[in-house]
Tab-separated table of C-alpha atoms and ligand atoms in Angstrom:
chain	number	residue	atom	x	y	z
A	1	MET	CA	9.378	-2.772	14.203
A	2	LYS	CA	7.759	0.078	15.954
A	3	LEU	CA	4.955	1.584	13.889
A	4	LEU	CA	5.255	5.226	12.939
A	5	LYS	CA	2.728	7.364	14.646
A	6	ASP	CA	1.429	10.735	13.506
A	7	ASN	CA	0.773	13.733	15.739
A	8	TYR	CA	-2.564	12.311	16.904
A	9	GLN	CA	-1.206	8.896	17.890
A	10	ARG	CA	-2.522	7.170	14.788
A	11	SER	CA	-0.263	4.328	13.452
A	12	ILE	CA	0.244	4.863	9.756
A	13	ASP	CA	0.749	1.459	8.194
A	14	TYR	CA	-1.377	1.676	4.999
A	15	LEU	CA	-0.351	3.220	1.683
A	16	ARG	CA	-2.773	3.501	-1.227
A	17	VAL	CA	-0.960	3.765	-4.473
A	18	SER	CA	-2.684	5.136	-7.566
A	19	ILE	CA	-0.781	3.843	-10.700
A	20	THR	CA	-2.651	5.751	-13.330
A	21	ASP	CA	-5.191	8.502	-13.757
A	22	ARG	CA	-6.554	6.826	-16.863
A	23	CYS	CA	-9.572	4.753	-16.940
A	24	ASN	CA	-11.714	2.702	-19.392
A	25	LEU	CA	-14.940	4.056	-17.811
A	26	ARG	CA	-16.254	7.533	-17.135
A	27	CYS	CA	-18.443	7.121	-14.086
A	28	ILE	CA	-20.722	10.121	-13.631
A	29	TYR	CA	-19.660	10.687	-10.069
A	30	CYS	CA	-15.956	10.383	-10.680
A	31	MET	CA	-15.293	11.978	-14.125
A	32	PRO	CA	-16.695	15.089	-15.751
A	33	SER	CA	-18.707	14.428	-18.832
A	34	GLY	CA	-15.973	15.855	-21.088
A	35	GLY	CA	-13.399	13.562	-19.533
A	36	LEU	CA	-10.188	14.716	-18.058
A	37	ILE	CA	-6.996	15.661	-19.935
A	38	PRO	CA	-4.739	12.778	-19.025
A	39	ILE	CA	-1.566	13.456	-17.196
A	40	GLU	CA	1.382	13.332	-19.548
A	41	HIS	CA	3.099	9.918	-19.421
A	42	LYS	CA	6.328	11.418	-18.282
A	43	GLU	CA	4.699	12.908	-15.147
A	44	ILE	CA	3.450	9.515	-14.037
A	45	LEU	CA	5.707	7.548	-11.812
A	46	THR	CA	7.457	4.604	-13.276
A	47	TYR	CA	7.142	1.197	-11.760
A	48	GLU	CA	10.672	1.389	-10.532
A	49	GLU	CA	9.835	4.706	-8.782
A	50	ILE	CA	6.648	3.221	-7.231
A	51	ILE	CA	8.581	0.131	-6.107
A	52	ARG	CA	11.219	2.290	-4.474
A	53	VAL	CA	8.652	4.450	-2.637
A	54	ILE	CA	6.938	1.287	-1.346
A	55	SER	CA	10.139	-0.281	-0.359
A	56	ILE	CA	11.301	2.677	1.693
A	57	SER	CA	7.801	3.129	3.157
A	58	SER	CA	7.957	-0.423	4.307
A	59	LYS	CA	11.049	0.579	6.367
A	60	ILE	CA	8.974	3.085	8.408
A	61	GLY	CA	6.089	0.661	9.076
A	62	VAL	CA	3.844	0.467	6.037
A	63	ARG	CA	2.562	-3.050	5.958
A	64	LYS	CA	-0.510	-2.795	3.723
A	65	ILE	CA	-0.629	-1.672	0.096
A	66	ARG	CA	-3.691	-1.025	-2.074
A	67	ILE	CA	-3.184	-0.558	-5.839
A	68	THR	CA	-5.827	1.736	-7.392
A	69	GLY	CA	-6.200	4.477	-10.025
A	70	GLY	CA	-7.928	5.571	-12.410
A	71	GLU	CA	-8.342	1.947	-13.471
A	72	PRO	CA	-5.184	0.121	-12.460
A	73	LEU	CA	-5.729	-2.770	-14.813
A	74	VAL	CA	-5.350	-0.411	-17.816
A	75	ARG	CA	-1.722	0.155	-17.058
A	76	ARG	CA	0.656	-2.052	-18.993
A	77	ASN	CA	2.482	-4.761	-17.145
A	78	VAL	CA	0.458	-4.290	-13.896
A	79	VAL	CA	1.147	-8.025	-13.033
A	80	TYR	CA	4.870	-7.221	-12.915
A	81	LEU	CA	4.161	-4.455	-10.507
A	82	ILE	CA	2.132	-6.660	-8.265
A	83	GLU	CA	4.830	-9.390	-8.289
A	84	SER	CA	7.527	-6.850	-7.381
A	85	ILE	CA	5.591	-5.301	-4.574
A	86	LYS	CA	4.763	-8.823	-3.185
A	87	ASN	CA	8.587	-9.422	-2.931
A	88	ILE	CA	9.159	-6.319	-0.767
A	89	ASP	CA	10.113	-7.333	2.786
A	90	GLY	CA	7.521	-6.060	5.303
A	91	ILE	CA	4.597	-5.918	2.904
A	92	GLU	CA	1.975	-8.174	4.490
A	93	ASP	CA	-1.199	-7.420	2.643
A	94	LEU	CA	-1.532	-6.406	-1.059
A	95	SER	CA	-4.869	-5.672	-2.673
A	96	LEU	CA	-6.365	-3.943	-5.689
A	97	THR	CA	-9.319	-1.729	-6.400
A	98	THR	CA	-10.870	-2.164	-9.837
A	99	ASN	CA	-14.032	-1.543	-11.825
A	100	GLY	CA	-13.737	-5.169	-12.843
A	101	ILE	CA	-13.997	-4.705	-16.705
A	102	LEU	CA	-10.476	-6.377	-17.253
A	103	LEU	CA	-10.601	-8.728	-14.322
A	104	SER	CA	-11.400	-11.835	-16.063
A	105	ARG	CA	-8.365	-11.300	-18.312
A	106	TYR	CA	-5.974	-10.871	-15.447
A	107	ALA	CA	-7.467	-12.761	-12.483
A	108	GLU	CA	-5.192	-15.845	-12.755
A	109	GLU	CA	-2.045	-13.812	-13.439
A	110	LEU	CA	-2.808	-11.538	-10.482
A	111	LYS	CA	-3.341	-14.490	-8.187
A	112	HIS	CA	0.011	-16.113	-9.280
A	113	ALA	CA	1.778	-12.732	-8.861
A	114	GLY	CA	0.874	-12.780	-5.202
A	115	LEU	CA	-2.178	-10.368	-5.055
A	116	ASP	CA	-4.076	-11.044	-1.857
A	117	ARG	CA	-7.521	-9.515	-2.497
A	118	VAL	CA	-9.654	-7.445	-4.878
A	119	ASN	CA	-12.330	-4.798	-4.323
A	120	VAL	CA	-14.679	-4.563	-7.195
A	121	SER	CA	-16.559	-1.256	-7.591
A	122	LEU	CA	-20.145	-1.918	-8.858
A	123	ASP	CA	-23.048	0.469	-8.456
A	124	THR	CA	-25.780	-1.295	-10.309
A	125	LEU	CA	-26.903	-4.772	-11.285
A	126	ASN	CA	-28.848	-3.467	-14.368
A	127	PRO	CA	-26.956	-3.554	-17.660
A	128	GLU	CA	-28.634	-0.426	-19.086
A	129	ARG	CA	-28.164	1.549	-15.901
A	130	TYR	CA	-24.486	0.404	-15.715
A	131	ARG	CA	-24.035	1.930	-19.239
A	132	MET	CA	-25.516	5.140	-17.997
A	133	ILE	CA	-23.526	5.433	-14.791
A	134	THR	CA	-20.237	4.476	-16.318
A	135	ARG	CA	-20.924	6.239	-19.580
A	136	GLY	CA	-20.693	3.175	-21.771
A	137	GLY	CA	-19.448	0.172	-19.701
A	138	ASP	CA	-20.598	-3.348	-20.149
A	139	LEU	CA	-21.805	-4.977	-16.943
A	140	ASP	CA	-21.336	-8.382	-18.402
A	141	PHE	CA	-17.494	-7.952	-18.254
A	142	VAL	CA	-17.687	-7.090	-14.597
A	143	LEU	CA	-19.797	-10.047	-13.601
A	144	LYS	CA	-17.463	-12.398	-15.514
A	145	GLY	CA	-14.608	-10.684	-13.675
A	146	ILE	CA	-16.273	-11.452	-10.363
A	147	GLU	CA	-16.773	-15.138	-11.386
A	148	ALA	CA	-12.994	-15.181	-12.373
A	149	ILE	CA	-11.674	-13.918	-9.085
A	150	GLU	CA	-13.918	-16.290	-7.228
A	151	ARG	CA	-12.664	-19.188	-9.461
A	152	VAL	CA	-8.946	-18.409	-8.703
A	153	GLY	CA	-9.582	-17.874	-5.092
A	154	LEU	CA	-8.965	-14.149	-4.640
A	155	ASN	CA	-10.887	-13.998	-1.490
A	156	PRO	CA	-12.723	-12.419	0.296
A	157	ILE	CA	-14.386	-10.598	-2.574
A	158	LYS	CA	-15.438	-7.180	-1.693
A	159	ILE	CA	-17.995	-5.333	-3.758
A	160	ASN	CA	-18.148	-1.544	-3.187
A	161	MET	CA	-21.350	0.364	-4.039
A	162	VAL	CA	-21.937	4.104	-3.913
A	163	PRO	CA	-25.679	4.671	-3.404
A	164	ILE	CA	-26.699	7.873	-5.071
A	165	ARG	CA	-30.395	9.109	-4.639
A	166	GLY	CA	-32.413	8.856	-7.808
A	167	ILE	CA	-29.598	7.060	-9.667
A	168	ASN	CA	-29.225	3.665	-8.004
A	169	SER	CA	-30.698	4.015	-4.572
A	170	ASP	CA	-33.574	1.561	-5.424
A	171	GLU	CA	-30.946	-1.139	-5.693
A	172	ILE	CA	-29.609	-0.959	-2.168
A	173	LYS	CA	-31.711	-3.923	-1.102
A	174	ASP	CA	-30.646	-6.011	-4.099
A	175	PHE	CA	-27.061	-5.416	-3.261
A	176	ALA	CA	-27.507	-6.404	0.320
A	177	LYS	CA	-29.393	-9.605	-0.708
A	178	LEU	CA	-26.266	-10.730	-2.716
A	179	THR	CA	-24.844	-11.670	0.653
A	180	LEU	CA	-27.569	-14.196	1.108
A	181	LYS	CA	-26.429	-16.309	-1.799
A	182	SER	CA	-22.570	-15.467	-1.768
A	183	PRO	CA	-19.913	-15.025	0.742
A	184	TYR	CA	-19.208	-11.513	-0.516
A	185	GLN	CA	-18.549	-8.438	1.475
A	186	VAL	CA	-20.887	-5.896	0.064
A	187	ARG	CA	-19.945	-2.516	1.276
A	188	PHE	CA	-21.973	0.667	0.952
A	189	ILE	CA	-19.802	3.803	0.663
A	190	GLU	CA	-21.183	7.366	1.110
A	191	TYR	CA	-21.142	9.432	-2.070
A	192	MET	CA	-18.454	12.034	-1.568
A	193	PRO	CA	-18.007	15.625	-3.034
A	194	PHE	CA	-15.161	15.497	-5.644
A	195	GLY	CA	-14.421	17.162	-8.842
A	196	SER	CA	-16.970	19.682	-9.756
A	197	GLU	CA	-20.637	20.748	-9.284
A	198	GLU	CA	-21.724	18.664	-12.290
A	199	MET	CA	-20.513	15.533	-10.444
A	200	TRP	CA	-22.042	16.358	-7.096
A	201	SER	CA	-25.264	17.393	-5.631
A	202	THR	CA	-26.247	17.463	-1.893
A	203	GLU	CA	-29.725	16.243	-2.764
A	204	LYS	CA	-28.201	13.018	-4.183
A	205	PHE	CA	-26.202	12.293	-1.057
A	206	ILE	CA	-27.564	9.440	1.042
A	207	SER	CA	-26.193	8.826	4.648
A	208	THR	CA	-25.234	5.525	5.969
A	209	GLU	CA	-28.090	5.964	8.469
A	210	GLU	CA	-30.507	5.983	5.700
A	211	ILE	CA	-28.784	3.218	3.649
A	212	LYS	CA	-28.821	1.042	6.747
A	213	SER	CA	-32.498	1.615	7.402
A	214	ILE	CA	-33.217	0.525	3.866
A	215	VAL	CA	-31.183	-2.704	4.385
A	216	GLU	CA	-32.984	-3.274	7.729
A	217	SER	CA	-36.303	-3.250	5.959
A	218	ILE	CA	-35.166	-6.648	4.472
A	219	ASP	CA	-34.489	-8.213	7.822
A	220	THR	CA	-32.617	-7.676	11.080
A	221	LEU	CA	-28.964	-6.849	10.787
A	222	TYR	CA	-26.618	-8.546	13.278
A	223	PRO	CA	-23.333	-6.723	14.103
A	224	VAL	CA	-20.176	-8.814	12.929
A	225	LYS	CA	-16.623	-8.295	14.366
A	226	MET	CA	-14.115	-8.520	11.628
A	227	LYS	CA	-10.376	-8.904	12.139
A	228	LYS	CA	-9.436	-6.164	9.712
A	229	SER	CA	-12.478	-4.005	9.299
A	230	GLY	CA	-10.840	-0.667	8.501
A	231	PRO	CA	-13.300	2.113	8.372
A	232	ALA	CA	-16.347	-0.293	7.602
A	233	ARG	CA	-18.840	-1.341	10.110
A	234	TYR	CA	-20.044	-4.900	9.381
A	235	PHE	CA	-23.380	-6.707	9.800
A	236	ARG	CA	-25.027	-9.804	8.603
A	237	LEU	CA	-28.487	-10.570	7.536
A	238	GLU	CA	-30.152	-13.760	9.160
A	239	ASN	CA	-28.593	-16.832	7.219
A	240	GLY	CA	-26.330	-14.572	5.196
A	241	LEU	CA	-23.299	-16.178	3.733
A	242	GLY	CA	-21.554	-12.786	3.373
A	243	VAL	CA	-21.444	-9.498	5.244
A	244	ILE	CA	-22.565	-6.117	4.751
A	245	GLY	CA	-20.362	-3.126	5.361
A	246	PHE	CA	-21.172	0.615	5.776
A	247	ILE	CA	-18.424	3.033	5.197
A	248	SER	CA	-19.411	6.651	6.266
A	249	PRO	CA	-16.664	9.160	5.314
A	250	ILE	CA	-19.071	12.005	5.394
A	251	SER	CA	-21.783	11.377	8.140
A	252	ASN	CA	-19.566	9.655	10.651
A	253	HIS	CA	-16.148	10.232	9.752
A	254	PHE	CA	-13.518	7.773	10.911
A	255	CYS	CA	-10.571	10.199	11.051
A	256	ASP	CA	-9.408	9.205	14.525
A	257	GLU	CA	-8.849	5.712	13.192
A	258	CYS	CA	-7.242	6.748	9.841
A	259	ASN	CA	-4.107	4.775	9.220
A	260	ARG	CA	-3.402	5.570	5.598
A	261	LEU	CA	-1.483	7.753	3.210
A	262	ARG	CA	-2.106	8.035	-0.541
A	263	LEU	CA	0.338	8.313	-3.367
A	264	THR	CA	-1.182	9.703	-6.559
A	265	ALA	CA	-0.016	8.567	-9.965
A	266	ASP	CA	2.006	11.688	-10.477
A	267	GLY	CA	4.057	11.131	-7.302
A	268	LYS	CA	2.189	13.321	-4.691
A	269	LEU	CA	1.794	11.995	-1.175
A	270	ARG	CA	-1.596	12.911	0.041
A	271	PRO	CA	-1.999	12.476	3.875
A	272	CYS	CA	-5.803	13.108	3.793
A	273	LEU	CA	-8.340	12.256	1.091
A	274	PHE	CA	-10.274	15.597	1.788
A	275	SER	CA	-7.317	17.882	1.980
A	276	GLU	CA	-5.482	19.447	-1.003
A	277	THR	CA	-2.178	19.494	1.021
A	278	GLU	CA	0.344	17.169	-0.623
A	279	VAL	CA	4.013	16.366	-0.542
A	280	ASP	CA	5.562	16.056	-3.936
A	281	LEU	CA	7.980	13.130	-4.173
A	282	LYS	CA	8.848	13.352	-7.783
A	283	PRO	CA	11.577	16.071	-7.709
A	284	ALA	CA	13.336	14.047	-5.057
A	285	LEU	CA	12.863	10.739	-6.820
A	286	ARG	CA	14.032	12.124	-10.187
A	287	GLY	CA	16.739	14.493	-8.640
A	288	GLY	CA	18.969	11.833	-7.160
A	289	ALA	CA	17.706	11.911	-3.595
A	290	SER	CA	18.908	9.184	-1.238
A	291	ASP	CA	16.519	6.732	0.494
A	292	ASP	CA	16.952	8.640	3.678
A	293	GLU	CA	15.731	11.831	2.023
A	294	ILE	CA	12.750	9.992	0.512
A	295	LYS	CA	12.105	8.545	4.035
A	296	ARG	CA	12.095	12.191	5.428
A	297	LEU	CA	9.453	13.219	2.920
A	298	LEU	CA	7.423	10.241	3.724
A	299	LYS	CA	7.759	11.097	7.454
A	300	LEU	CA	6.869	14.668	6.682
A	301	SER	CA	3.616	13.653	5.125
A	302	ILE	CA	2.754	11.754	8.147
A	303	GLU	CA	3.685	14.755	10.370
A	304	ILE	CA	1.305	17.046	8.396
A	305	LYS	CA	-1.632	14.623	8.379
A	306	PRO	CA	-4.529	16.548	9.689
A	307	GLU	CA	-6.440	15.468	12.691
A	308	GLY	CA	-9.617	15.059	10.566
A	309	HIS	CA	-11.969	16.737	8.117
A	310	ASN	CA	-14.984	18.821	9.047
A	311	ILE	CA	-17.352	18.150	6.274
A	312	ASP	CA	-20.897	19.015	7.287
A	313	PRO	CA	-23.391	17.478	4.785
A	314	GLU	CA	-25.560	20.507	4.994
A	315	LYS	CA	-22.736	22.719	3.824
A	316	LEU	CA	-21.307	20.426	1.243
A	317	ALA	CA	-22.960	21.984	-1.920
A	318	LEU	CA	-21.702	25.534	-0.983
A	319	MET	CA	-18.281	24.249	-0.192
A	320	ILE	CA	-17.855	22.565	-3.553
A	321	LYS	CA	-19.260	25.610	-5.211
A	322	ASN	CA	-16.613	27.623	-3.650
A	323	ARG	CA	-14.037	25.039	-4.558
A	324	GLU	CA	-12.997	24.820	-1.123
A	325	PHE	CA	-11.843	21.167	-1.334
A	326	CYS	CA	-11.641	18.058	-3.429
A	327	ARG	CA	-10.741	19.694	-6.673
A	328	ARG	CA	-8.972	16.432	-7.844
A	329	PRO	CA	-11.677	13.922	-8.664
A	330	MET	CA	-11.303	10.495	-7.195
A	331	SER	CA	-9.839	9.122	-10.493
A	332	ARG	CA	-6.935	11.526	-9.935
A	333	ILE	CA	-6.393	10.748	-6.244
A	334	GLY	CA	-6.956	6.948	-6.045
A	335	GLY	CA	-10.022	6.049	-4.096
B	401	SAM	N1	-11.260	2.449	-11.204
B	401	SAM	C1	-11.148	1.707	-9.976
B	401	SAM	C2	-12.562	1.508	-9.458
B	401	SAM	O1	-13.605	2.182	-9.931
B	401	SAM	O2	-12.703	0.628	-8.550
B	401	SAM	C3	-10.329	2.354	-8.975
B	401	SAM	C4	-10.362	3.817	-8.730
B	401	SAM	S1	-11.895	4.581	-8.231
B	401	SAM	C5	-11.529	6.168	-8.137
B	401	SAM	C6	-11.940	4.042	-6.646
B	401	SAM	C7	-13.279	3.996	-5.929
B	401	SAM	O3	-13.622	5.516	-5.755
B	401	SAM	C8	-14.500	3.455	-6.645
B	401	SAM	O4	-15.044	2.445	-5.747
B	401	SAM	C9	-15.497	4.532	-6.821
B	401	SAM	O5	-16.747	4.117	-6.581
B	401	SAM	C10	-15.058	5.491	-5.819
B	401	SAM	N2	-15.547	6.878	-6.009
B	401	SAM	C11	-15.143	7.613	-7.081
B	401	SAM	N3	-15.797	8.847	-6.988
B	401	SAM	C12	-16.463	8.791	-5.812
B	401	SAM	C13	-17.316	9.785	-5.110
B	401	SAM	N4	-17.568	10.960	-5.601
B	401	SAM	N5	-17.945	9.476	-3.952
B	401	SAM	C14	-17.769	8.083	-3.443
B	401	SAM	N6	-16.937	7.159	-4.034
B	401	SAM	C15	-16.367	7.550	-5.268
B	402	SF4	FE1	-12.958	5.003	-13.580
B	402	SF4	FE2	-13.180	3.996	-11.138
B	402	SF4	FE3	-13.613	6.626	-11.582
B	402	SF4	FE4	-15.276	4.884	-12.474
B	402	SF4	S1	-14.839	5.217	-10.331
B	402	SF4	S2	-14.516	6.625	-13.678
B	402	SF4	S3	-14.049	3.172	-13.049
B	402	SF4	S4	-11.699	5.564	-11.793
């Protein structure tokens, strides 16, 4: 099938689906300290609605699905959803992003249900600091979760770390060194301005350039070509079993290669992570729209996908103060 292209000749074949805005953690860069008022249950798409949207999107060329949240593993019967998506014709790659807290409980079932891969978000290897960053989480659960996905063969294991100056930046090298002992893909993702002033400050931002130079102080980094690298640029340390990826949404944005759409838990199609422009699918889904009408809305969100964002790290603090963008925190969009 011919892939659907947007107005900038990008083929859109990837849909990230947030299945809940709820979470069992409260990460300091993702949730305000007072938490968020959860979206009412009736406003959240049902599994049947999600499966329908994915099934229709597969007919216009979507091949890759990532399930995210909030924390996707807190939603009941998530294994049923995974199994159902796996059975949709045309979906070739099904992955999940999780904080890992519930992974050891679900790893085996997820593997059997047909999940291809898991990304685990982990920002520190220190239990006390983990409790601080996540406002109460227990690192041990995550480490056991990673062991469990290794055991059941949910490979390759990607570990995503968001380095934040003065919070966990002193652990960049420790994370990079994990690839010397394990075949993990350790990916450093730039800290992004979402939510509120409380959750963001320009001083805490560390660019990929700086993160990479810290990693290079361990040893030489050799570029690695990966089949499906997405926005990450990959390298390997001498004798490394795993690889190190850098994802630079702010300093070196990859908008010209962006192949994705996002579906929020409350049914909004979001063509760009950094733009508030959304297409609401729920009224159509709940108002008896035909598959062709839903398809038209999916195509509309592709048509309005902006060419790129223009976030200048120097202007970030002012922009968030003026609430110019990213009012929805990541837990409400689906990172
Ligand atoms: N709860 C799951 C988890 O933590 O993996 C999935 C949802 S979470 C919103 C997805 C990803 O967004 C996580 O890797 C998290 O680190 C990232 N994230 C959240 N807020 C961010 C921010 N302000 N800057 C960069 N990444 C952020
Ligand atoms: Fe929850 Fe993930 Fe956000 Fe942390 S990053 S608060 S685990 S949604």
